[in-house]
mmCIF file of C-alpha atoms and ligand atoms in Angstrom:
data_model
loop_
_atom_site.group_PDB
_atom_site.id
_atom_site.type_symbol
_atom_site.label_atom_id
_atom_site.label_comp_id
_atom_site.label_asym_id
_atom_site.label_seq_id
_atom_site.Cartn_x
_atom_site.Cartn_y
_atom_site.Cartn_z
ATOM 1 C CA MET A 1220 -20.553 -30.566 -12.981
ATOM 2 C CA ASN A 1221 -23.498 -31.550 -10.815
ATOM 3 C CA ASP A 1222 -23.035 -35.295 -10.661
ATOM 4 C CA LEU A 1223 -24.642 -37.024 -7.734
ATOM 5 C CA GLU A 1224 -22.824 -40.095 -6.499
ATOM 6 C CA LEU A 1225 -24.127 -42.525 -3.907
ATOM 7 C CA ASN A 1226 -21.638 -45.069 -2.628
ATOM 8 C CA GLY A 1227 -22.866 -47.957 -0.518
ATOM 9 C CA ILE A 1228 -25.705 -46.116 1.212
ATOM 10 C CA THR A 1229 -27.077 -48.182 4.084
ATOM 11 C CA LYS A 1230 -29.810 -47.056 6.434
ATOM 12 C CA ARG A 1231 -31.385 -48.910 9.345
ATOM 13 C CA TYR A 1232 -34.314 -48.155 11.598
ATOM 14 C CA GLY A 1233 -33.586 -50.302 14.639
ATOM 15 C CA ASP A 1234 -33.157 -53.852 13.356
ATOM 16 C CA THR A 1235 -34.752 -53.144 9.986
ATOM 17 C CA THR A 1236 -32.503 -52.328 7.075
ATOM 18 C CA VAL A 1237 -34.463 -49.974 4.819
ATOM 19 C CA LEU A 1238 -31.610 -49.145 2.427
ATOM 20 C CA ALA A 1239 -29.067 -51.848 1.714
ATOM 21 C CA ASP A 1240 -25.885 -50.816 -0.061
ATOM 22 C CA ILE A 1241 -27.337 -48.409 -2.623
ATOM 23 C CA ASN A 1242 -24.877 -47.434 -5.351
ATOM 24 C CA LEU A 1243 -25.845 -44.910 -7.989
ATOM 25 C CA THR A 1244 -24.274 -42.202 -10.065
ATOM 26 C CA ALA A 1245 -26.600 -39.580 -11.512
ATOM 27 C CA LYS A 1246 -24.597 -37.791 -14.161
ATOM 28 C CA ASP A 1247 -24.793 -34.039 -14.537
ATOM 29 C CA LYS A 1248 -28.172 -33.082 -16.048
ATOM 30 C CA GLU A 1249 -29.618 -36.556 -15.743
ATOM 31 C CA PHE A 1250 -33.243 -37.214 -14.829
ATOM 32 C CA ILE A 1251 -33.172 -40.232 -12.550
ATOM 33 C CA VAL A 1252 -36.507 -41.723 -11.566
ATOM 34 C CA VAL A 1253 -36.496 -43.939 -8.477
ATOM 35 C CA VAL A 1254 -39.488 -46.218 -8.625
ATOM 36 C CA GLY A 1255 -40.678 -49.176 -6.594
ATOM 37 C CA PRO A 1256 -43.550 -50.435 -4.469
ATOM 38 C CA SER A 1257 -44.725 -48.699 -1.321
ATOM 39 C CA GLY A 1258 -42.301 -49.066 1.571
ATOM 40 C CA CYS A 1259 -39.296 -50.032 -0.571
ATOM 41 C CA GLY A 1260 -37.254 -47.088 0.718
ATOM 42 C CA LYS A 1261 -37.665 -44.399 -1.974
ATOM 43 C CA SER A 1262 -38.448 -41.498 0.364
ATOM 44 C CA THR A 1263 -35.780 -42.608 2.804
ATOM 45 C CA LEU A 1264 -33.234 -42.574 -0.008
ATOM 46 C CA LEU A 1265 -34.288 -39.088 -1.093
ATOM 47 C CA LYS A 1266 -34.238 -37.748 2.459
ATOM 48 C CA SER A 1267 -30.792 -39.263 2.945
ATOM 49 C CA ILE A 1268 -29.538 -37.428 -0.148
ATOM 50 C CA ALA A 1269 -31.089 -34.207 1.129
ATOM 51 C CA GLY A 1270 -29.551 -34.697 4.560
ATOM 52 C CA LEU A 1271 -32.928 -34.901 6.303
ATOM 53 C CA GLU A 1272 -32.093 -38.453 7.413
ATOM 54 C CA SER A 1273 -28.721 -39.659 8.631
ATOM 55 C CA ILE A 1274 -27.264 -42.775 7.037
ATOM 56 C CA ASP A 1275 -25.523 -45.645 8.806
ATOM 57 C CA SER A 1276 -22.818 -46.097 6.217
ATOM 58 C CA GLY A 1277 -21.894 -44.925 2.757
ATOM 59 C CA GLN A 1278 -20.957 -41.702 1.104
ATOM 60 C CA ILE A 1279 -22.835 -38.993 -0.817
ATOM 61 C CA LEU A 1280 -20.957 -36.829 -3.327
ATOM 62 C CA ILE A 1281 -22.356 -33.837 -5.199
ATOM 63 C CA GLY A 1282 -20.213 -32.452 -7.980
ATOM 64 C CA GLY A 1283 -17.357 -34.515 -6.555
ATOM 65 C CA ARG A 1284 -17.736 -32.919 -3.098
ATOM 66 C CA ASP A 1285 -18.382 -35.202 -0.130
ATOM 67 C CA VAL A 1286 -21.555 -33.870 1.524
ATOM 68 C CA THR A 1287 -22.269 -36.930 3.687
ATOM 69 C CA ARG A 1288 -21.789 -35.015 6.935
ATOM 70 C CA GLU A 1289 -23.083 -31.644 5.718
ATOM 71 C CA GLU A 1290 -26.275 -29.962 6.896
ATOM 72 C CA PRO A 1291 -29.218 -30.040 4.445
ATOM 73 C CA GLY A 1292 -28.876 -26.304 3.826
ATOM 74 C CA ASP A 1293 -25.250 -26.669 2.746
ATOM 75 C CA ARG A 1294 -25.779 -29.425 0.192
ATOM 76 C CA ASP A 1295 -26.932 -27.251 -2.718
ATOM 77 C CA ILE A 1296 -30.054 -29.346 -3.103
ATOM 78 C CA ALA A 1297 -33.735 -28.426 -3.331
ATOM 79 C CA MET A 1298 -36.450 -30.898 -2.472
ATOM 80 C CA VAL A 1299 -40.089 -30.875 -3.551
ATOM 81 C CA PHE A 1300 -42.404 -32.880 -1.309
ATOM 82 C CA GLN A 1301 -45.662 -34.678 -2.064
ATOM 83 C CA SER A 1302 -47.366 -32.527 0.583
ATOM 84 C CA TYR A 1303 -46.081 -29.241 -0.998
ATOM 85 C CA ALA A 1304 -45.039 -28.057 2.496
ATOM 86 C CA LEU A 1305 -45.854 -24.402 1.765
ATOM 87 C CA TYR A 1306 -46.066 -21.823 4.562
ATOM 88 C CA PRO A 1307 -49.767 -20.908 4.855
ATOM 89 C CA HIS A 1308 -49.173 -17.412 6.244
ATOM 90 C CA MET A 1309 -46.828 -16.390 3.424
ATOM 91 C CA THR A 1310 -47.780 -15.268 -0.062
ATOM 92 C CA VAL A 1311 -46.774 -17.314 -3.094
ATOM 93 C CA ALA A 1312 -43.897 -14.908 -3.756
ATOM 94 C CA GLU A 1313 -42.697 -15.129 -0.148
ATOM 95 C CA ASN A 1314 -42.914 -18.908 -0.214
ATOM 96 C CA MET A 1315 -40.885 -19.035 -3.401
ATOM 97 C CA GLY A 1316 -38.249 -16.653 -2.127
ATOM 98 C CA PHE A 1317 -37.984 -18.308 1.273
ATOM 99 C CA GLY A 1318 -34.844 -20.344 0.618
ATOM 100 C CA LEU A 1319 -32.940 -17.356 -0.739
ATOM 101 C CA ARG A 1320 -34.143 -15.139 2.110
ATOM 102 C CA MET A 1321 -32.881 -17.692 4.641
ATOM 103 C CA ALA A 1322 -29.571 -17.718 2.806
ATOM 104 C CA GLY A 1323 -29.426 -13.942 3.316
ATOM 105 C CA ARG A 1324 -29.450 -13.045 -0.375
ATOM 106 C CA PRO A 1325 -30.140 -9.424 -1.379
ATOM 107 C CA LYS A 1326 -33.755 -8.418 -1.998
ATOM 108 C CA ALA A 1327 -33.254 -7.571 -5.679
ATOM 109 C CA GLU A 1328 -31.745 -10.971 -6.373
ATOM 110 C CA ILE A 1329 -34.632 -12.730 -4.617
ATOM 111 C CA GLN A 1330 -37.218 -10.742 -6.581
ATOM 112 C CA LYS A 1331 -35.501 -11.557 -9.845
ATOM 113 C CA ALA A 1332 -35.293 -15.282 -9.044
ATOM 114 C CA VAL A 1333 -38.960 -15.409 -7.983
ATOM 115 C CA LYS A 1334 -40.020 -13.582 -11.151
ATOM 116 C CA ARG A 1335 -38.057 -15.963 -13.343
ATOM 117 C CA ALA A 1336 -39.449 -19.060 -11.625
ATOM 118 C CA ALA A 1337 -42.989 -17.663 -11.779
ATOM 119 C CA GLU A 1338 -42.614 -17.077 -15.507
ATOM 120 C CA ILE A 1339 -41.277 -20.566 -16.144
ATOM 121 C CA LEU A 1340 -44.160 -22.094 -14.196
ATOM 122 C CA GLN A 1341 -46.769 -19.569 -15.357
ATOM 123 C CA ILE A 1342 -47.873 -18.567 -11.892
ATOM 124 C CA ASN A 1343 -47.180 -14.800 -12.200
ATOM 125 C CA ASP A 1344 -50.829 -14.023 -11.499
ATOM 126 C CA TYR A 1345 -50.805 -15.755 -8.129
ATOM 127 C CA LEU A 1346 -47.719 -14.180 -6.589
ATOM 128 C CA ALA A 1347 -49.684 -12.096 -4.048
ATOM 129 C CA MET A 1348 -52.046 -14.919 -3.063
ATOM 130 C CA ARG A 1349 -51.776 -17.314 -0.129
ATOM 131 C CA PRO A 1350 -51.496 -21.090 -0.678
ATOM 132 C CA ARG A 1351 -55.048 -21.766 0.569
ATOM 133 C CA GLN A 1352 -56.417 -19.657 -2.316
ATOM 134 C CA LEU A 1353 -54.782 -22.006 -4.843
ATOM 135 C CA SER A 1354 -55.752 -25.370 -6.326
ATOM 136 C CA GLY A 1355 -53.634 -28.465 -5.752
ATOM 137 C CA GLY A 1356 -51.919 -28.135 -9.106
ATOM 138 C CA GLN A 1357 -51.146 -24.460 -8.511
ATOM 139 C CA ARG A 1358 -49.745 -25.239 -5.060
ATOM 140 C CA GLN A 1359 -47.544 -27.914 -6.522
ATOM 141 C CA ARG A 1360 -46.228 -25.366 -9.005
ATOM 142 C CA VAL A 1361 -45.400 -22.998 -6.168
ATOM 143 C CA ALA A 1362 -43.526 -25.796 -4.395
ATOM 144 C CA ILE A 1363 -41.546 -26.461 -7.566
ATOM 145 C CA GLY A 1364 -41.026 -22.698 -7.955
ATOM 146 C CA ARG A 1365 -39.548 -22.527 -4.475
ATOM 147 C CA ALA A 1366 -37.021 -25.164 -5.547
ATOM 148 C CA ILE A 1367 -36.206 -23.389 -8.819
ATOM 149 C CA THR A 1368 -35.453 -20.010 -7.216
ATOM 150 C CA ARG A 1369 -32.537 -21.529 -5.363
ATOM 151 C CA SER A 1370 -30.903 -22.795 -8.621
ATOM 152 C CA PRO A 1371 -29.632 -25.895 -6.841
ATOM 153 C CA SER A 1372 -27.173 -28.395 -8.292
ATOM 154 C CA VAL A 1373 -29.620 -31.193 -7.687
ATOM 155 C CA PHE A 1374 -33.426 -31.250 -7.550
ATOM 156 C CA LEU A 1375 -35.127 -33.937 -5.494
ATOM 157 C CA PHE A 1376 -38.813 -34.695 -6.054
ATOM 158 C CA ASP A 1377 -40.786 -37.031 -3.796
ATOM 159 C CA GLU A 1378 -44.010 -38.108 -5.521
ATOM 160 C CA PRO A 1379 -44.856 -34.483 -6.363
ATOM 161 C CA LEU A 1380 -47.896 -35.363 -8.457
ATOM 162 C CA SER A 1381 -49.615 -38.053 -6.428
ATOM 163 C CA ASN A 1382 -52.162 -35.670 -4.866
ATOM 164 C CA LEU A 1383 -53.372 -34.425 -8.237
ATOM 165 C CA ASP A 1384 -56.190 -35.834 -10.345
ATOM 166 C CA ALA A 1385 -55.323 -37.899 -13.415
ATOM 167 C CA ALA A 1386 -55.648 -35.094 -15.985
ATOM 168 C CA LEU A 1387 -53.601 -32.636 -13.963
ATOM 169 C CA ARG A 1388 -51.007 -35.299 -13.258
ATOM 170 C CA THR A 1389 -50.507 -35.843 -16.980
ATOM 171 C CA GLN A 1390 -50.234 -32.088 -17.552
ATOM 172 C CA MET A 1391 -47.729 -31.600 -14.729
ATOM 173 C CA ARG A 1392 -45.737 -34.595 -15.933
ATOM 174 C CA VAL A 1393 -45.279 -32.889 -19.275
ATOM 175 C CA GLU A 1394 -44.505 -29.569 -17.575
ATOM 176 C CA ILE A 1395 -41.814 -31.130 -15.402
ATOM 177 C CA GLY A 1396 -40.376 -32.797 -18.507
ATOM 178 C CA LEU A 1397 -40.188 -29.420 -20.258
ATOM 179 C CA LEU A 1398 -38.837 -27.773 -17.121
ATOM 180 C CA TYR A 1399 -36.077 -30.343 -16.972
ATOM 181 C CA ARG A 1400 -34.991 -29.562 -20.521
ATOM 182 C CA ARG A 1401 -35.043 -25.867 -19.708
ATOM 183 C CA LEU A 1402 -33.175 -25.994 -16.407
ATOM 184 C CA GLU A 1403 -30.672 -28.654 -17.426
ATOM 185 C CA ALA A 1404 -30.216 -29.609 -13.768
ATOM 186 C CA THR A 1405 -29.647 -33.023 -12.250
ATOM 187 C CA MET A 1406 -32.930 -34.425 -10.990
ATOM 188 C CA VAL A 1407 -33.857 -37.360 -8.814
ATOM 189 C CA TYR A 1408 -37.568 -38.027 -8.939
ATOM 190 C CA VAL A 1409 -39.326 -40.559 -6.735
ATOM 191 C CA THR A 1410 -42.616 -42.128 -7.736
ATOM 192 C CA HIS A 1411 -44.485 -45.406 -7.482
ATOM 193 C CA ASP A 1412 -46.117 -44.650 -10.827
ATOM 194 C CA GLN A 1413 -44.465 -46.641 -13.586
ATOM 195 C CA VAL A 1414 -45.883 -44.368 -16.285
ATOM 196 C CA GLU A 1415 -44.026 -41.410 -14.759
ATOM 197 C CA ALA A 1416 -40.901 -43.560 -14.561
ATOM 198 C CA MET A 1417 -41.151 -44.724 -18.180
ATOM 199 C CA THR A 1418 -41.920 -41.274 -19.598
ATOM 200 C CA MET A 1419 -39.705 -38.933 -17.577
ATOM 201 C CA ALA A 1420 -36.503 -40.805 -16.792
ATOM 202 C CA THR A 1421 -33.200 -40.763 -18.589
ATOM 203 C CA ARG A 1422 -32.565 -43.748 -16.331
ATOM 204 C CA ILE A 1423 -34.810 -45.645 -13.951
ATOM 205 C CA VAL A 1424 -33.659 -46.996 -10.607
ATOM 206 C CA LEU A 1425 -36.062 -49.770 -9.708
ATOM 207 C CA MET A 1426 -36.061 -50.531 -5.979
ATOM 208 C CA ASN A 1427 -37.590 -53.319 -3.934
ATOM 209 C CA HIS A 1428 -37.219 -53.914 -0.177
ATOM 210 C CA GLY A 1429 -34.365 -51.442 0.172
ATOM 211 C CA VAL A 1430 -32.243 -52.820 -2.633
ATOM 212 C CA VAL A 1431 -31.769 -51.728 -6.226
ATOM 213 C CA GLU A 1432 -33.140 -54.397 -8.566
ATOM 214 C CA GLN A 1433 -31.974 -52.751 -11.793
ATOM 215 C CA ILE A 1434 -30.757 -49.432 -13.192
ATOM 216 C CA GLY A 1435 -31.080 -48.511 -16.852
ATOM 217 C CA THR A 1436 -32.979 -46.520 -19.449
ATOM 218 C CA PRO A 1437 -36.725 -47.117 -19.465
ATOM 219 C CA VAL A 1438 -36.467 -49.111 -22.679
ATOM 220 C CA GLU A 1439 -33.577 -51.212 -21.345
ATOM 221 C CA LEU A 1440 -35.563 -52.171 -18.271
ATOM 222 C CA TYR A 1441 -38.694 -52.824 -20.286
ATOM 223 C CA THR A 1442 -36.933 -54.879 -22.940
ATOM 224 C CA ASN A 1443 -34.302 -56.617 -20.850
ATOM 225 C CA PRO A 1444 -35.530 -56.925 -17.275
ATOM 226 C CA ARG A 1445 -32.900 -58.596 -15.126
ATOM 227 C CA ASN A 1446 -35.471 -60.531 -13.176
ATOM 228 C CA ARG A 1447 -39.139 -61.327 -12.788
ATOM 229 C CA PHE A 1448 -39.716 -58.476 -10.352
ATOM 230 C CA VAL A 1449 -38.530 -55.874 -12.862
ATOM 231 C CA ALA A 1450 -40.434 -57.594 -15.665
ATOM 232 C CA GLY A 1451 -43.628 -57.558 -13.647
ATOM 233 C CA PHE A 1452 -43.249 -54.027 -12.314
ATOM 234 C CA LEU A 1453 -42.852 -52.191 -15.614
ATOM 235 C CA GLY A 1454 -45.637 -52.493 -18.140
ATOM 236 C CA SER A 1455 -49.370 -52.054 -17.786
ATOM 237 C CA PRO A 1456 -51.190 -54.364 -17.966
ATOM 238 C CA ARG A 1457 -48.387 -56.362 -16.442
ATOM 239 C CA MET A 1458 -46.555 -59.297 -17.943
ATOM 240 C CA ASN A 1459 -48.255 -62.711 -17.815
ATOM 241 C CA PHE A 1460 -46.317 -65.330 -15.878
ATOM 242 C CA ILE A 1461 -46.901 -69.056 -16.424
ATOM 243 C CA SER A 1462 -45.268 -71.897 -14.488
ATOM 244 C CA THR A 1463 -43.626 -74.503 -16.643
ATOM 245 C CA ARG A 1464 -40.723 -76.952 -16.650
ATOM 246 C CA ALA A 1465 -37.469 -77.225 -18.587
ATOM 247 C CA VAL A 1466 -37.495 -80.493 -20.567
ATOM 248 C CA GLU A 1467 -34.401 -79.975 -22.666
ATOM 249 C CA VAL A 1468 -31.318 -77.847 -22.081
ATOM 250 C CA ALA A 1469 -28.568 -77.367 -24.630
ATOM 251 C CA ASP A 1470 -25.852 -74.805 -25.207
ATOM 252 C CA GLY A 1471 -27.642 -71.480 -25.582
ATOM 253 C CA SER A 1472 -31.160 -72.833 -25.626
ATOM 254 C CA ALA A 1473 -33.781 -74.491 -23.479
ATOM 255 C CA VAL A 1474 -37.101 -76.146 -24.257
ATOM 256 C CA VAL A 1475 -39.987 -75.743 -21.855
ATOM 257 C CA ASP A 1476 -43.139 -77.800 -21.727
ATOM 258 C CA SER A 1477 -46.216 -77.905 -19.538
ATOM 259 C CA GLU A 1478 -49.800 -79.062 -19.827
ATOM 260 C CA GLY A 1479 -51.738 -77.111 -22.384
ATOM 261 C CA LEU A 1480 -48.731 -75.192 -23.566
ATOM 262 C CA ALA A 1481 -46.723 -76.230 -26.592
ATOM 263 C CA ARG A 1482 -43.041 -77.091 -26.278
ATOM 264 C CA ILE A 1483 -41.251 -73.787 -26.708
ATOM 265 C CA ARG A 1484 -37.578 -73.481 -27.575
ATOM 266 C CA LEU A 1485 -35.981 -70.351 -26.124
ATOM 267 C CA ASP A 1486 -32.554 -68.751 -26.465
ATOM 268 C CA ILE A 1487 -30.856 -68.491 -23.091
ATOM 269 C CA HIS A 1488 -27.784 -66.470 -22.166
ATOM 270 C CA ASN A 1489 -24.356 -67.830 -21.265
ATOM 271 C CA GLU A 1490 -24.571 -67.383 -17.513
ATOM 272 C CA ALA A 1491 -28.054 -68.886 -17.253
ATOM 273 C CA ARG A 1492 -28.158 -71.839 -14.899
ATOM 274 C CA VAL A 1493 -30.966 -74.207 -15.732
ATOM 275 C CA ALA A 1494 -31.215 -77.994 -15.818
ATOM 276 C CA VAL A 1495 -33.696 -80.492 -17.238
ATOM 277 C CA GLY A 1496 -36.578 -80.897 -14.810
ATOM 278 C CA ASP A 1497 -36.195 -77.401 -13.275
ATOM 279 C CA GLU A 1498 -39.342 -75.468 -12.580
ATOM 280 C CA VAL A 1499 -39.157 -72.249 -14.535
ATOM 281 C CA VAL A 1500 -41.535 -69.408 -15.333
ATOM 282 C CA ILE A 1501 -42.469 -68.056 -18.726
ATOM 283 C CA GLY A 1502 -43.178 -64.352 -19.126
ATOM 284 C CA LEU A 1503 -45.282 -62.980 -21.951
ATOM 285 C CA ARG A 1504 -46.309 -59.342 -22.242
ATOM 286 C CA PRO A 1505 -50.000 -58.665 -22.974
ATOM 287 C CA GLU A 1506 -49.073 -56.962 -26.263
ATOM 288 C CA SER A 1507 -47.294 -60.152 -27.376
ATOM 289 C CA ILE A 1508 -50.473 -62.234 -27.237
ATOM 290 C CA ARG A 1509 -52.456 -62.067 -30.471
ATOM 291 C CA LEU A 1510 -56.130 -62.816 -30.682
ATOM 292 C CA ASP A 1511 -56.032 -63.659 -34.398
ATOM 293 C CA GLY A 1512 -54.137 -66.883 -33.713
ATOM 294 C CA GLN A 1513 -51.055 -65.695 -35.615
ATOM 295 C CA GLY A 1514 -47.596 -66.573 -34.278
ATOM 296 C CA ASP A 1515 -45.221 -69.504 -33.734
ATOM 297 C CA HIS A 1516 -47.421 -71.003 -31.021
ATOM 298 C CA GLN A 1517 -51.177 -71.318 -30.619
ATOM 299 C CA LEU A 1518 -53.462 -71.917 -27.662
ATOM 300 C CA SER A 1519 -57.224 -72.306 -27.311
ATOM 301 C CA ALA A 1520 -58.883 -69.824 -25.011
ATOM 302 C CA ARG A 1521 -62.211 -68.316 -24.050
ATOM 303 C CA ILE A 1522 -62.773 -64.608 -23.519
ATOM 304 C CA GLY A 1523 -63.490 -63.986 -19.832
ATOM 305 C CA LEU A 1524 -63.838 -60.242 -20.064
ATOM 306 C CA ILE A 1525 -63.078 -57.392 -22.447
ATOM 307 C CA GLU A 1526 -62.130 -53.951 -21.153
ATOM 308 C CA GLN A 1527 -62.707 -51.452 -23.921
ATOM 309 C CA LEU A 1528 -60.473 -48.374 -23.658
ATOM 310 C CA GLY A 1529 -61.266 -46.924 -27.083
ATOM 311 C CA ARG A 1530 -57.899 -47.015 -28.822
ATOM 312 C CA GLU A 1531 -57.083 -50.365 -27.267
ATOM 313 C CA ALA A 1532 -58.854 -53.160 -25.489
ATOM 314 C CA ILE A 1533 -57.687 -55.500 -22.757
ATOM 315 C CA ALA A 1534 -58.864 -59.100 -23.030
ATOM 316 C CA TYR A 1535 -58.799 -61.445 -20.028
ATOM 317 C CA LEU A 1536 -58.524 -64.963 -21.382
ATOM 318 C CA ASP A 1537 -59.340 -68.263 -19.812
ATOM 319 C CA ALA A 1538 -56.810 -70.595 -21.396
ATOM 320 C CA ALA A 1539 -57.150 -73.515 -18.931
ATOM 321 C CA PRO A 1540 -55.257 -75.699 -18.232
ATOM 322 C CA VAL A 1541 -52.758 -72.877 -18.745
ATOM 323 C CA ARG A 1542 -53.069 -70.448 -15.847
ATOM 324 C CA ALA A 1543 -51.266 -67.186 -15.216
ATOM 325 C CA ILE A 1544 -49.627 -66.955 -11.806
ATOM 326 C CA GLU A 1545 -49.732 -63.676 -9.834
ATOM 327 C CA SER A 1546 -52.373 -62.482 -12.290
ATOM 328 C CA GLU A 1547 -53.856 -59.050 -11.614
ATOM 329 C CA ASN A 1548 -57.393 -60.410 -11.502
ATOM 330 C CA GLY A 1549 -56.460 -63.427 -9.381
ATOM 331 C CA LEU A 1550 -58.423 -65.708 -11.704
ATOM 332 C CA GLY A 1551 -55.461 -67.083 -13.599
ATOM 333 C CA HIS A 1552 -56.607 -65.373 -16.761
ATOM 334 C CA LEU A 1553 -54.027 -64.467 -19.370
ATOM 335 C CA THR A 1554 -54.098 -60.774 -20.204
ATOM 336 C CA ALA A 1555 -53.887 -59.678 -23.832
ATOM 337 C CA GLN A 1556 -53.709 -56.130 -25.103
ATOM 338 C CA THR A 1557 -55.249 -55.572 -28.456
ATOM 339 C CA ASP A 1558 -56.664 -53.038 -30.875
ATOM 340 C CA GLY A 1559 -59.797 -51.200 -29.727
ATOM 341 C CA ARG A 1560 -61.634 -52.251 -32.880
ATOM 342 C CA ILE A 1561 -62.161 -55.690 -31.429
ATOM 343 C CA THR A 1562 -65.320 -57.569 -32.381
ATOM 344 C CA LEU A 1563 -64.858 -60.420 -29.903
ATOM 345 C CA ARG A 1564 -67.124 -60.635 -26.892
ATOM 346 C CA ARG A 1565 -67.295 -62.353 -23.542
ATOM 347 C CA ASP A 1566 -67.453 -66.180 -23.798
ATOM 348 C CA ASP A 1567 -66.233 -66.256 -27.404
ATOM 349 C CA ALA A 1568 -63.786 -69.052 -28.153
ATOM 350 C CA VAL A 1569 -60.526 -67.850 -29.691
ATOM 351 C CA SER A 1570 -57.237 -69.231 -30.820
ATOM 352 C CA ILE A 1571 -54.501 -67.058 -29.378
ATOM 353 C CA GLY A 1572 -50.979 -66.908 -30.741
ATOM 354 C CA PHE A 1573 -47.536 -65.655 -29.770
ATOM 355 C CA ASP A 1574 -43.960 -65.783 -31.010
ATOM 356 C CA ALA A 1575 -41.175 -67.572 -29.150
ATOM 357 C CA ALA A 1576 -39.008 -64.468 -29.632
ATOM 358 C CA ASP A 1577 -41.370 -62.534 -27.340
ATOM 359 C CA VAL A 1578 -41.211 -65.054 -24.507
ATOM 360 C CA TYR A 1579 -39.105 -64.410 -21.401
ATOM 361 C CA LEU A 1580 -37.918 -67.190 -19.140
ATOM 362 C CA PHE A 1581 -37.133 -66.893 -15.421
ATOM 363 C CA ASP A 1582 -35.647 -69.427 -13.016
ATOM 364 C CA ALA A 1583 -37.242 -70.375 -9.683
ATOM 365 C CA GLU A 1584 -35.523 -67.417 -7.970
ATOM 366 C CA GLY A 1585 -36.803 -65.058 -10.645
ATOM 367 C CA LYS A 1586 -33.532 -64.483 -12.502
ATOM 368 C CA THR A 1587 -33.950 -63.923 -16.232
ATOM 369 C CA LEU A 1588 -32.680 -66.869 -18.291
ATOM 370 C CA THR A 1589 -33.508 -65.733 -21.818
ATOM 371 C CA SER A 1590 -30.811 -63.879 -23.722
ATOM 372 C CA ALA A 1591 -30.886 -60.098 -24.143
ATOM 373 C CA ARG A 1592 -32.928 -58.788 -27.020
ATOM 374 C CA THR A 1593 -32.634 -55.569 -28.954
ATOM 375 C CA ALA A 1594 -35.317 -52.973 -28.433
ATOM 376 C CA ASP A 1595 -37.163 -51.703 -31.460
ATOM 377 C CA ILE A 1596 -38.287 -48.665 -29.510
ATOM 378 C CA ARG A 1597 -36.170 -45.936 -27.946
ATOM 379 C CA SER A 1598 -36.116 -43.937 -24.737
ATOM 380 C CA GLU A 1599 -37.188 -40.309 -24.485
ATOM 381 C CA PRO A 1600 -35.619 -38.251 -22.970
ATOM 382 C CA GLU A 1601 -32.335 -39.601 -24.210
ATOM 383 C CA MET A 1602 -29.394 -40.071 -21.961
ATOM 384 C CA VAL A 1603 -27.213 -36.976 -21.729
ATOM 385 C CA ASP A 1604 -23.521 -37.325 -22.451
ATOM 386 C CA ALA A 1605 -21.320 -37.266 -19.392
HETATM 387 N N1 ATP B 847 -38.945 -43.014 11.024
HETATM 388 C C1 ATP B 847 -39.049 -44.316 10.750
HETATM 389 N N2 ATP B 847 -38.915 -45.263 11.706
HETATM 390 C C2 ATP B 847 -38.983 -46.568 11.429
HETATM 391 N N3 ATP B 847 -39.232 -47.072 10.202
HETATM 392 C C3 ATP B 847 -39.385 -46.207 9.192
HETATM 393 C C4 ATP B 847 -39.306 -44.785 9.409
HETATM 394 N N4 ATP B 847 -39.500 -44.172 8.214
HETATM 395 C C5 ATP B 847 -39.675 -45.157 7.314
HETATM 396 N N5 ATP B 847 -39.603 -46.375 7.891
HETATM 397 C C6 ATP B 847 -39.730 -47.677 7.198
HETATM 398 O O1 ATP B 847 -38.781 -47.699 6.173
HETATM 399 C C7 ATP B 847 -39.296 -48.335 5.021
HETATM 400 C C8 ATP B 847 -39.122 -47.434 3.826
HETATM 401 O O2 ATP B 847 -39.963 -46.297 3.967
HETATM 402 P P1 ATP B 847 -40.052 -45.177 2.853
HETATM 403 O O3 ATP B 847 -40.914 -44.104 3.359
HETATM 404 O O4 ATP B 847 -38.682 -44.809 2.410
HETATM 405 O O5 ATP B 847 -40.783 -45.976 1.692
HETATM 406 P P2 ATP B 847 -41.291 -45.441 0.268
HETATM 407 O O6 ATP B 847 -40.666 -46.301 -0.752
HETATM 408 O O7 ATP B 847 -41.079 -43.983 0.169
HETATM 409 O O8 ATP B 847 -42.846 -45.791 0.324
HETATM 410 P P3 ATP B 847 -44.116 -44.967 -0.272
HETATM 411 O O9 ATP B 847 -44.178 -45.296 -1.726
HETATM 412 O O10 ATP B 847 -45.263 -45.562 0.479
HETATM 413 O O11 ATP B 847 -43.901 -43.511 0.009
HETATM 414 C C9 ATP B 847 -40.734 -48.675 5.330
HETATM 415 O O12 ATP B 847 -40.806 -50.041 5.637
HETATM 416 C C10 ATP B 847 -41.064 -47.829 6.539
HETATM 417 O O13 ATP B 847 -41.988 -48.484 7.366
HETATM 418 MG MG1 MG B 848 -42.384 -42.349 0.027
#
């Protein structure tokens, strides 16, 4: 079993705590994606697992074995870096066999492992070339190949695709997904790209300022974000947030009301702490706002801008006096995601609609108040059985 267990990992640089009590168990053959904004501690966490950074407290177990004090080379881990980190003077084959050569493995075994990795990654034709003769995508494949040849218990990836152009990134994302199914290894993959997180992970670890905000399947995090940070981080375009006030609180429900917005009754969960008069924040995903005025609640709005993407269109709506806070455009526009066959244009007046069941509610600290909802979509890849 190649479980990876992190118990209470804490890491400080001087007075700054960059990892604060990180707890995580990646089950054997899981694909964990660690995602979060720049500087939140993702690379530091990965380097700590690899043994390239020391930790101040906590424990790292691989397959039940405590490796906290072990050298990187003894941890049975392979790491793929954003920068590829290939040796320029070595051929592709030599780069890929490097780890095994350092470990003193026999030549025949190294050749076999390199051949297998090259076949999996379809880089057989480049084996005699040097890294500088390869494109970015090919180099990245070599870097992944170097990790594969070592057949480690755990693969660590640190933003391996961020230097590639959009088309190649999509292609490599699919390739890594297929590779994962083929290798059946435990993987921890760091990215700041939420699309990679949503599409590749069996479970997402969403980090912010050195702490874990939430761990769960992509669909769990998307459907039931624990707080406003998680809700805002996953989903593009991001969730609309609107300040409002609780005007009625009863067992299991709350009514919110603010200027321009109808009174909305929302189901809240048992532990939710909210009182009449509290400032709260409504969250509404762009796909929950309808431009045909259908839904439990209606609002008048004016189209500020339409972004046509072909299959879909993004509409930025001026719904004053209702204003979105932390809006991507900074104008307070509400963002709606709609079918590409839209006939509306800039400055058109529309009646927009939404259902109360699609509304999230957060308290002043950002904690989710609305009760959990069931997802009508499912995660891919699915969680492996432990
Ligand atoms: N060697 C170091 N000395 C001091 N501070 C550091 C050091 N390395 C990282 N940090 C700080 O630790 C924090 C976490 O850095 P880290 O590189 O882990 O972030 P990250 O999530 O990987 O960000 P990015 O998405 O930009 O790669 C940052 O605030 C960074 O400034
Ligand atoms: Mg990083």
